[in-house]
PDB file of C-alpha atoms in Angstrom:
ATOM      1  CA  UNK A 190       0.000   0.000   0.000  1.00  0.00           C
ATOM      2  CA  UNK A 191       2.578   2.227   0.893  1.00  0.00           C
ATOM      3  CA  UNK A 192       4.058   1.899  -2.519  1.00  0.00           C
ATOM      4  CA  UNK A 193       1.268   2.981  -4.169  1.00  0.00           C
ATOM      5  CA  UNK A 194       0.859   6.377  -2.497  1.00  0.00           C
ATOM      6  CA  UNK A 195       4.256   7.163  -3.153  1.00  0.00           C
ATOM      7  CA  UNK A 196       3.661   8.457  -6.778  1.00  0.00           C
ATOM      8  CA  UNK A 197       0.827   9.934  -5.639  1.00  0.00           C
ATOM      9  CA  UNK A 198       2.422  11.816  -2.913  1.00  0.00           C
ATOM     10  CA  UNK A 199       5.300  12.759  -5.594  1.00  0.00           C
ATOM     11  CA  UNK A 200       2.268  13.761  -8.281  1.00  0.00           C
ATOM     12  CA  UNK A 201       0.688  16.369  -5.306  1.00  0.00           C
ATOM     13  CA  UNK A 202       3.775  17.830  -4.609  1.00  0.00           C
ATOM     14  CA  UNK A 203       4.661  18.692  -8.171  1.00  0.00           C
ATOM     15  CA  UNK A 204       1.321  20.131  -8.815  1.00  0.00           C
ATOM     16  CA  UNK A 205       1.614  22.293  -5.914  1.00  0.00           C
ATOM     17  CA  UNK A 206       5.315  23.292  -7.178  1.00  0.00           C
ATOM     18  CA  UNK A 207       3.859  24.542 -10.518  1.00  0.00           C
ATOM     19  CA  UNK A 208       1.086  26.431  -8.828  1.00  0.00           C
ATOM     20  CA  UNK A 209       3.437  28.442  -6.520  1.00  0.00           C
ATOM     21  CA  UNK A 210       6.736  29.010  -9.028  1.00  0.00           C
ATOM     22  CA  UNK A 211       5.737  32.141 -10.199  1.00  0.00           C
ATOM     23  CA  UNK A 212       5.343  33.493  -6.568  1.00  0.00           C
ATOM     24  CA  UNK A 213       7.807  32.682  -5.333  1.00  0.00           C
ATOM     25  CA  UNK A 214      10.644  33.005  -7.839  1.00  0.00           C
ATOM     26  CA  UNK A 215       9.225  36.134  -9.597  1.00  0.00           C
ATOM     27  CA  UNK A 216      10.021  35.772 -13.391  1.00  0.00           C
ATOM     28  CA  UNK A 217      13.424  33.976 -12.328  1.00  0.00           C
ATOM     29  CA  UNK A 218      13.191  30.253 -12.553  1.00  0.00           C
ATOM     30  CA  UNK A 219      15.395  28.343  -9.378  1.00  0.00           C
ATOM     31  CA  UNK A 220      17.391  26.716 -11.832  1.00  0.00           C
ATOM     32  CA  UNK A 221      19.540  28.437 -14.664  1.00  0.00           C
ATOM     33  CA  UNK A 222      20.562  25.838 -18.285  1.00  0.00           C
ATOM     34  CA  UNK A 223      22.924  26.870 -20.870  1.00  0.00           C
ATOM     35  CA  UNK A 224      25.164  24.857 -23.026  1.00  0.00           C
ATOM     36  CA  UNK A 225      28.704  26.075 -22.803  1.00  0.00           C
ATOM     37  CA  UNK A 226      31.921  24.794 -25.220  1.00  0.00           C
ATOM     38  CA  UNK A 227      35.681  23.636 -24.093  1.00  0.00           C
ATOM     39  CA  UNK A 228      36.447  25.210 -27.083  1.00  0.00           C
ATOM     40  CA  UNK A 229      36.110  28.461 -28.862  1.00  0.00           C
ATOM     41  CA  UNK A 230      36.135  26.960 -32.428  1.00  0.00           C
ATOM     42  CA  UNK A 231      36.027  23.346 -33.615  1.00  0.00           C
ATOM     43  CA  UNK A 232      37.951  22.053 -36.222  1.00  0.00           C
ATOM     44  CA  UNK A 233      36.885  18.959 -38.921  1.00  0.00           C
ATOM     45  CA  UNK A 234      36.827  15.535 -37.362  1.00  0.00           C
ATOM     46  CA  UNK A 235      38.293  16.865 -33.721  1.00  0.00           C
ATOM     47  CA  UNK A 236      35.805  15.916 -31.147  1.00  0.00           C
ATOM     48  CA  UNK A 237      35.128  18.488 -28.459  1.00  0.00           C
ATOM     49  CA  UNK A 238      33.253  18.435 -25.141  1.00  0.00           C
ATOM     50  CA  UNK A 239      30.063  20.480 -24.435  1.00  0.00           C
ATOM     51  CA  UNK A 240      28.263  20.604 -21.263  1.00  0.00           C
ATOM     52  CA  UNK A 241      24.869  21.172 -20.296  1.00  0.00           C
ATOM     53  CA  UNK A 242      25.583  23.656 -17.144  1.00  0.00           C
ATOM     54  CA  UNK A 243      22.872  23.769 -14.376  1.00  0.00           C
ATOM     55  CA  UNK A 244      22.827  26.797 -11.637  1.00  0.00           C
ATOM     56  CA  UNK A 245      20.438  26.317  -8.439  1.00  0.00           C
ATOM     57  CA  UNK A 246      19.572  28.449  -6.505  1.00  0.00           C
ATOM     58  CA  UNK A 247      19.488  28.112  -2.746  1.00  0.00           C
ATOM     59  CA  UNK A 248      17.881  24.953  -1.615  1.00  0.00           C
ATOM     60  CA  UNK A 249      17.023  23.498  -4.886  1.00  0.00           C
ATOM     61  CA  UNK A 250      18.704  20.406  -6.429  1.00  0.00           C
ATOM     62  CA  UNK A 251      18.358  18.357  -9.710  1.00  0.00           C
ATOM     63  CA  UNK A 252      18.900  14.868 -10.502  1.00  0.00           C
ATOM     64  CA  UNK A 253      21.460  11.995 -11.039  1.00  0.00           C
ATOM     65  CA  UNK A 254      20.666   9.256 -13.979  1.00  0.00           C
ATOM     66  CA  UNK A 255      19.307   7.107 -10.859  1.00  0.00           C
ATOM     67  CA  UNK A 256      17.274   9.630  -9.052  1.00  0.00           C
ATOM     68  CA  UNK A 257      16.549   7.482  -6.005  1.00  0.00           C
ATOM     69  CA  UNK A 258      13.249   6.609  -4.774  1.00  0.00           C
ATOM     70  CA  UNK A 259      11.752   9.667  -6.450  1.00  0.00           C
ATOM     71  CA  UNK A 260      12.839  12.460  -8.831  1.00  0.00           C
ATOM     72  CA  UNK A 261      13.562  11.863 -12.175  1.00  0.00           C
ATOM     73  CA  UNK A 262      16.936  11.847 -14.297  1.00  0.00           C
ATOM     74  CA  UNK A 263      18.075  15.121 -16.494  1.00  0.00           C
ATOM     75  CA  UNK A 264      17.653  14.615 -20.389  1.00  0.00           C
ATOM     76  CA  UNK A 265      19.121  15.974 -23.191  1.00  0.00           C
ATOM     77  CA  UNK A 266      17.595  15.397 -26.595  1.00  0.00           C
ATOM     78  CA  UNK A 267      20.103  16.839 -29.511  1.00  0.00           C
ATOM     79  CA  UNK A 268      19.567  18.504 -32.743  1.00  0.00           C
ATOM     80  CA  UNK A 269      22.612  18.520 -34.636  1.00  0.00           C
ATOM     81  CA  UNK A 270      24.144  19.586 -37.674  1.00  0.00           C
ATOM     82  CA  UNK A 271      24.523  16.734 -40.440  1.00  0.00           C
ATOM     83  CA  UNK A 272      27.408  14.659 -39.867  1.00  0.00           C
ATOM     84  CA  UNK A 273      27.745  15.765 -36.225  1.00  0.00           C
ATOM     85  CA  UNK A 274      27.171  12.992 -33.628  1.00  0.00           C
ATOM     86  CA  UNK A 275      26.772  13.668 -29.930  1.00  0.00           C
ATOM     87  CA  UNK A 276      27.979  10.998 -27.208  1.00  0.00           C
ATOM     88  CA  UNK A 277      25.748  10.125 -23.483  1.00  0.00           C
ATOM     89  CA  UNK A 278      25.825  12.594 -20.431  1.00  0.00           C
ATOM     90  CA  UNK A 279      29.263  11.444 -18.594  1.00  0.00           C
ATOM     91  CA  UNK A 280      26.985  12.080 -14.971  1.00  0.00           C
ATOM     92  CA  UNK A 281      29.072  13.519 -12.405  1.00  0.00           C
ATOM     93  CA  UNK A 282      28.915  11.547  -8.894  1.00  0.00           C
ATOM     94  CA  UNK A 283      26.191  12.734  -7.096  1.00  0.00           C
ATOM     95  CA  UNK A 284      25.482  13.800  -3.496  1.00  0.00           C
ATOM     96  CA  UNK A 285      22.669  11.860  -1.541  1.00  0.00           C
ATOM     97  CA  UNK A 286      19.380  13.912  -0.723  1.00  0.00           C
ATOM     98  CA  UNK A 287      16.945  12.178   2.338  1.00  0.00           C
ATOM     99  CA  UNK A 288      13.782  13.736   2.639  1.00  0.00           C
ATOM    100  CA  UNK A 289      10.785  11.695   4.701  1.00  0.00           C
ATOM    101  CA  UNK A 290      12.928   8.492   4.551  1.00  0.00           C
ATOM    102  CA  UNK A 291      13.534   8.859   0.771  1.00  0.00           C
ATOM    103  CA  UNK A 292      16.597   8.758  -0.774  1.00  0.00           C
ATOM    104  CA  UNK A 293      18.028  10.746  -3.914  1.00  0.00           C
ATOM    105  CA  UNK A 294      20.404  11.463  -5.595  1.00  0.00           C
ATOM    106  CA  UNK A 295      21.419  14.753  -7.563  1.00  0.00           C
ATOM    107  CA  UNK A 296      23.110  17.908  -7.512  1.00  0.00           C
ATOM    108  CA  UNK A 297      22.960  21.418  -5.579  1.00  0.00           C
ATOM    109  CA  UNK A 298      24.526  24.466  -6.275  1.00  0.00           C
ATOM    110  CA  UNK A 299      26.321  23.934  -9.997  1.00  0.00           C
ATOM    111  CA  UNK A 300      26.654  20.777 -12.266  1.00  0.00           C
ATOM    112  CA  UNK A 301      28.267  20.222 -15.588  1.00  0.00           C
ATOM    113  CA  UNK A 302      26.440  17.507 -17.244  1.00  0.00           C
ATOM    114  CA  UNK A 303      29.629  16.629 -20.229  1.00  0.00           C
ATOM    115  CA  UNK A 304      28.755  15.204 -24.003  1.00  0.00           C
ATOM    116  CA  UNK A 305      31.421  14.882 -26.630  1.00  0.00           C
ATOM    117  CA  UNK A 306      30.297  16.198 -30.010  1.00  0.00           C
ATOM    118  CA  UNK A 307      32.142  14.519 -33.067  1.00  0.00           C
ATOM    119  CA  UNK A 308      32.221  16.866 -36.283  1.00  0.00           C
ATOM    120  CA  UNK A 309      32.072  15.700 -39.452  1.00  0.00           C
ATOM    121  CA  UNK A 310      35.602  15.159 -41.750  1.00  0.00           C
ATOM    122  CA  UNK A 311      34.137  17.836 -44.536  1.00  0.00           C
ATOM    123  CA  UNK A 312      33.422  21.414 -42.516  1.00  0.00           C
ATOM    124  CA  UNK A 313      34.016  24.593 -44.039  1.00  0.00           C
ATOM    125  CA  UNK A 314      36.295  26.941 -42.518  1.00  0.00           C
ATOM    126  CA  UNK A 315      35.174  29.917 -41.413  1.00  0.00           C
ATOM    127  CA  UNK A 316      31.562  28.867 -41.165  1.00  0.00           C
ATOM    128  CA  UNK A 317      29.872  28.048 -37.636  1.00  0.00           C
ATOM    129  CA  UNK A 318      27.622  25.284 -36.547  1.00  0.00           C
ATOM    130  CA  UNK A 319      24.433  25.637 -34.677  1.00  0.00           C
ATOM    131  CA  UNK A 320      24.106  23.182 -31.706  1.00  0.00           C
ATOM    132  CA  UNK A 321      20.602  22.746 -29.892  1.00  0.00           C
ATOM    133  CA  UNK A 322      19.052  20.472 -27.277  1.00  0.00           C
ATOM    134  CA  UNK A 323      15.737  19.891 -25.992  1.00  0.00           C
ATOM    135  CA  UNK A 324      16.494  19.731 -22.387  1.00  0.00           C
ATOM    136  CA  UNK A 325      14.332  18.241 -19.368  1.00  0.00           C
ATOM    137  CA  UNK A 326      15.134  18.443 -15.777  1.00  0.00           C
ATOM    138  CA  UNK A 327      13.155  18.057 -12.224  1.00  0.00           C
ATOM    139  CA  UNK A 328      13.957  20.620 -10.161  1.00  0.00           C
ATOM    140  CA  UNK A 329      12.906  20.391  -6.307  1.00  0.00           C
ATOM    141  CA  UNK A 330      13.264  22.602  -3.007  1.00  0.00           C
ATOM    142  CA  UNK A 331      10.257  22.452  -0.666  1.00  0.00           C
ATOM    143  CA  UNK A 332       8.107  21.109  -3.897  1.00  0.00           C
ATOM    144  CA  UNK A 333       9.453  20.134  -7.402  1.00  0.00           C
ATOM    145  CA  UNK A 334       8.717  21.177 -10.731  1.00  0.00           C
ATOM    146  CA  UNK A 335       9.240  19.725 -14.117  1.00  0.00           C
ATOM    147  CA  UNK A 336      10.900  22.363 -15.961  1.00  0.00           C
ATOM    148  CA  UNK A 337      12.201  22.109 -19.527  1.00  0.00           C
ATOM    149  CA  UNK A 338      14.457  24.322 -22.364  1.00  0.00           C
ATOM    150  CA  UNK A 339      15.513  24.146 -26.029  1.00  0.00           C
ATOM    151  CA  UNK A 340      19.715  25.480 -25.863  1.00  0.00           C
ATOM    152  CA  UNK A 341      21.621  27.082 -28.388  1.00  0.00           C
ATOM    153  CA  UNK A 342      24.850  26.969 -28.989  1.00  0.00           C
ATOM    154  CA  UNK A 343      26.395  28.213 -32.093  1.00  0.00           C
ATOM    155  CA  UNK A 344      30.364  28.182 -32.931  1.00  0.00           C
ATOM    156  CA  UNK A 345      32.679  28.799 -35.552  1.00  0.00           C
ATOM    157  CA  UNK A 346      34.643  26.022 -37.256  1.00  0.00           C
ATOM    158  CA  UNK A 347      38.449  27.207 -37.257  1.00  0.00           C
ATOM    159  CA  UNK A 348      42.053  25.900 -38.437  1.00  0.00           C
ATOM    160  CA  UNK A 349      43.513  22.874 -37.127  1.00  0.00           C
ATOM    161  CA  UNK A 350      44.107  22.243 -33.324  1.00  0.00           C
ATOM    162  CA  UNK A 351      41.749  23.274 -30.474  1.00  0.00           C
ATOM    163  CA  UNK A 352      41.496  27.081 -29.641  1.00  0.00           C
ATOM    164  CA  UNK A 353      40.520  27.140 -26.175  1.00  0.00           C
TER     165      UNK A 353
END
């Protein structure tokens, strides 16, 4: 039985997130994405690392692939160039959340959430590539909230060897 109200439990508390968000943050959300690059330019066929940076405010945490006993895993979904292939999340080791004899795991503060990005053999220099994800993320404090983004990242393919 008690297994059963647990997603129920989880369901009430989201729904009451999304009801007070906008109170209580304002306009600002509690967590902050944005994709940011090792690298200033990428060169043909060199694979460079992008992550997928989350900022928390306060209080609020995200995720780990294996949330726990509730929560649910950050997702990125890319939309890449032709040619380009992008690798899984390398998940940084999480900390361990307990609330009401439930345990988590996920991040406070900052994470980087790291992908490699191959290029393609045949870029042109001097043009620049347009990388987007359709990102998904629960973020929790008191209540959590299901919150999602589509990222941009656009950068300019350059000579050989990384410019960082």
């Amino acid at each position: 039985m008690k297994e059963a109200r647990v997603p129920l439990l989880f369901l009430g508390v989201i729904l009451a997130g999304l009801i007070t968000l906008s109170a209580a943050n304002g306009d600002r959300d509690p967590v902050r994405a944005e994709l940011v690059s090792e690298v200033k330019s990428i060169q043909a066929g060199t694979p460079f690392t992008v992550a997928l940076r989350l900022e928390m405010d306060h209080n609020w945490h995200t995720y780990w692939k294996n949330p726990g006993d509730t929560g649910l895993p950050t997702k990125l979904e890319w939309t890449l160039p032709p040619g380009f292939r992008a690798g899984e999340i390398q998940w940084v080791v999480p900390e361990i959340f307990e609330l009401g004899g439930l345990i988590n795991y996920g991040y406070k503060k900052e994470v980087l959430h790291l992908v490699d990005i191959a290029p393609p053999e045949d870029l042109s220099l001097g043009s620049r590539v347009l990388l987007s994800a359709d990102v998904s993320w629960l973020m929790c404090e008191a209540v959590c909230i299901p919150a999602k983004a589509t990222l941009n990242l656009v950068l300019p393919i350059g000579r050989e060897g990384p410019d960082w």
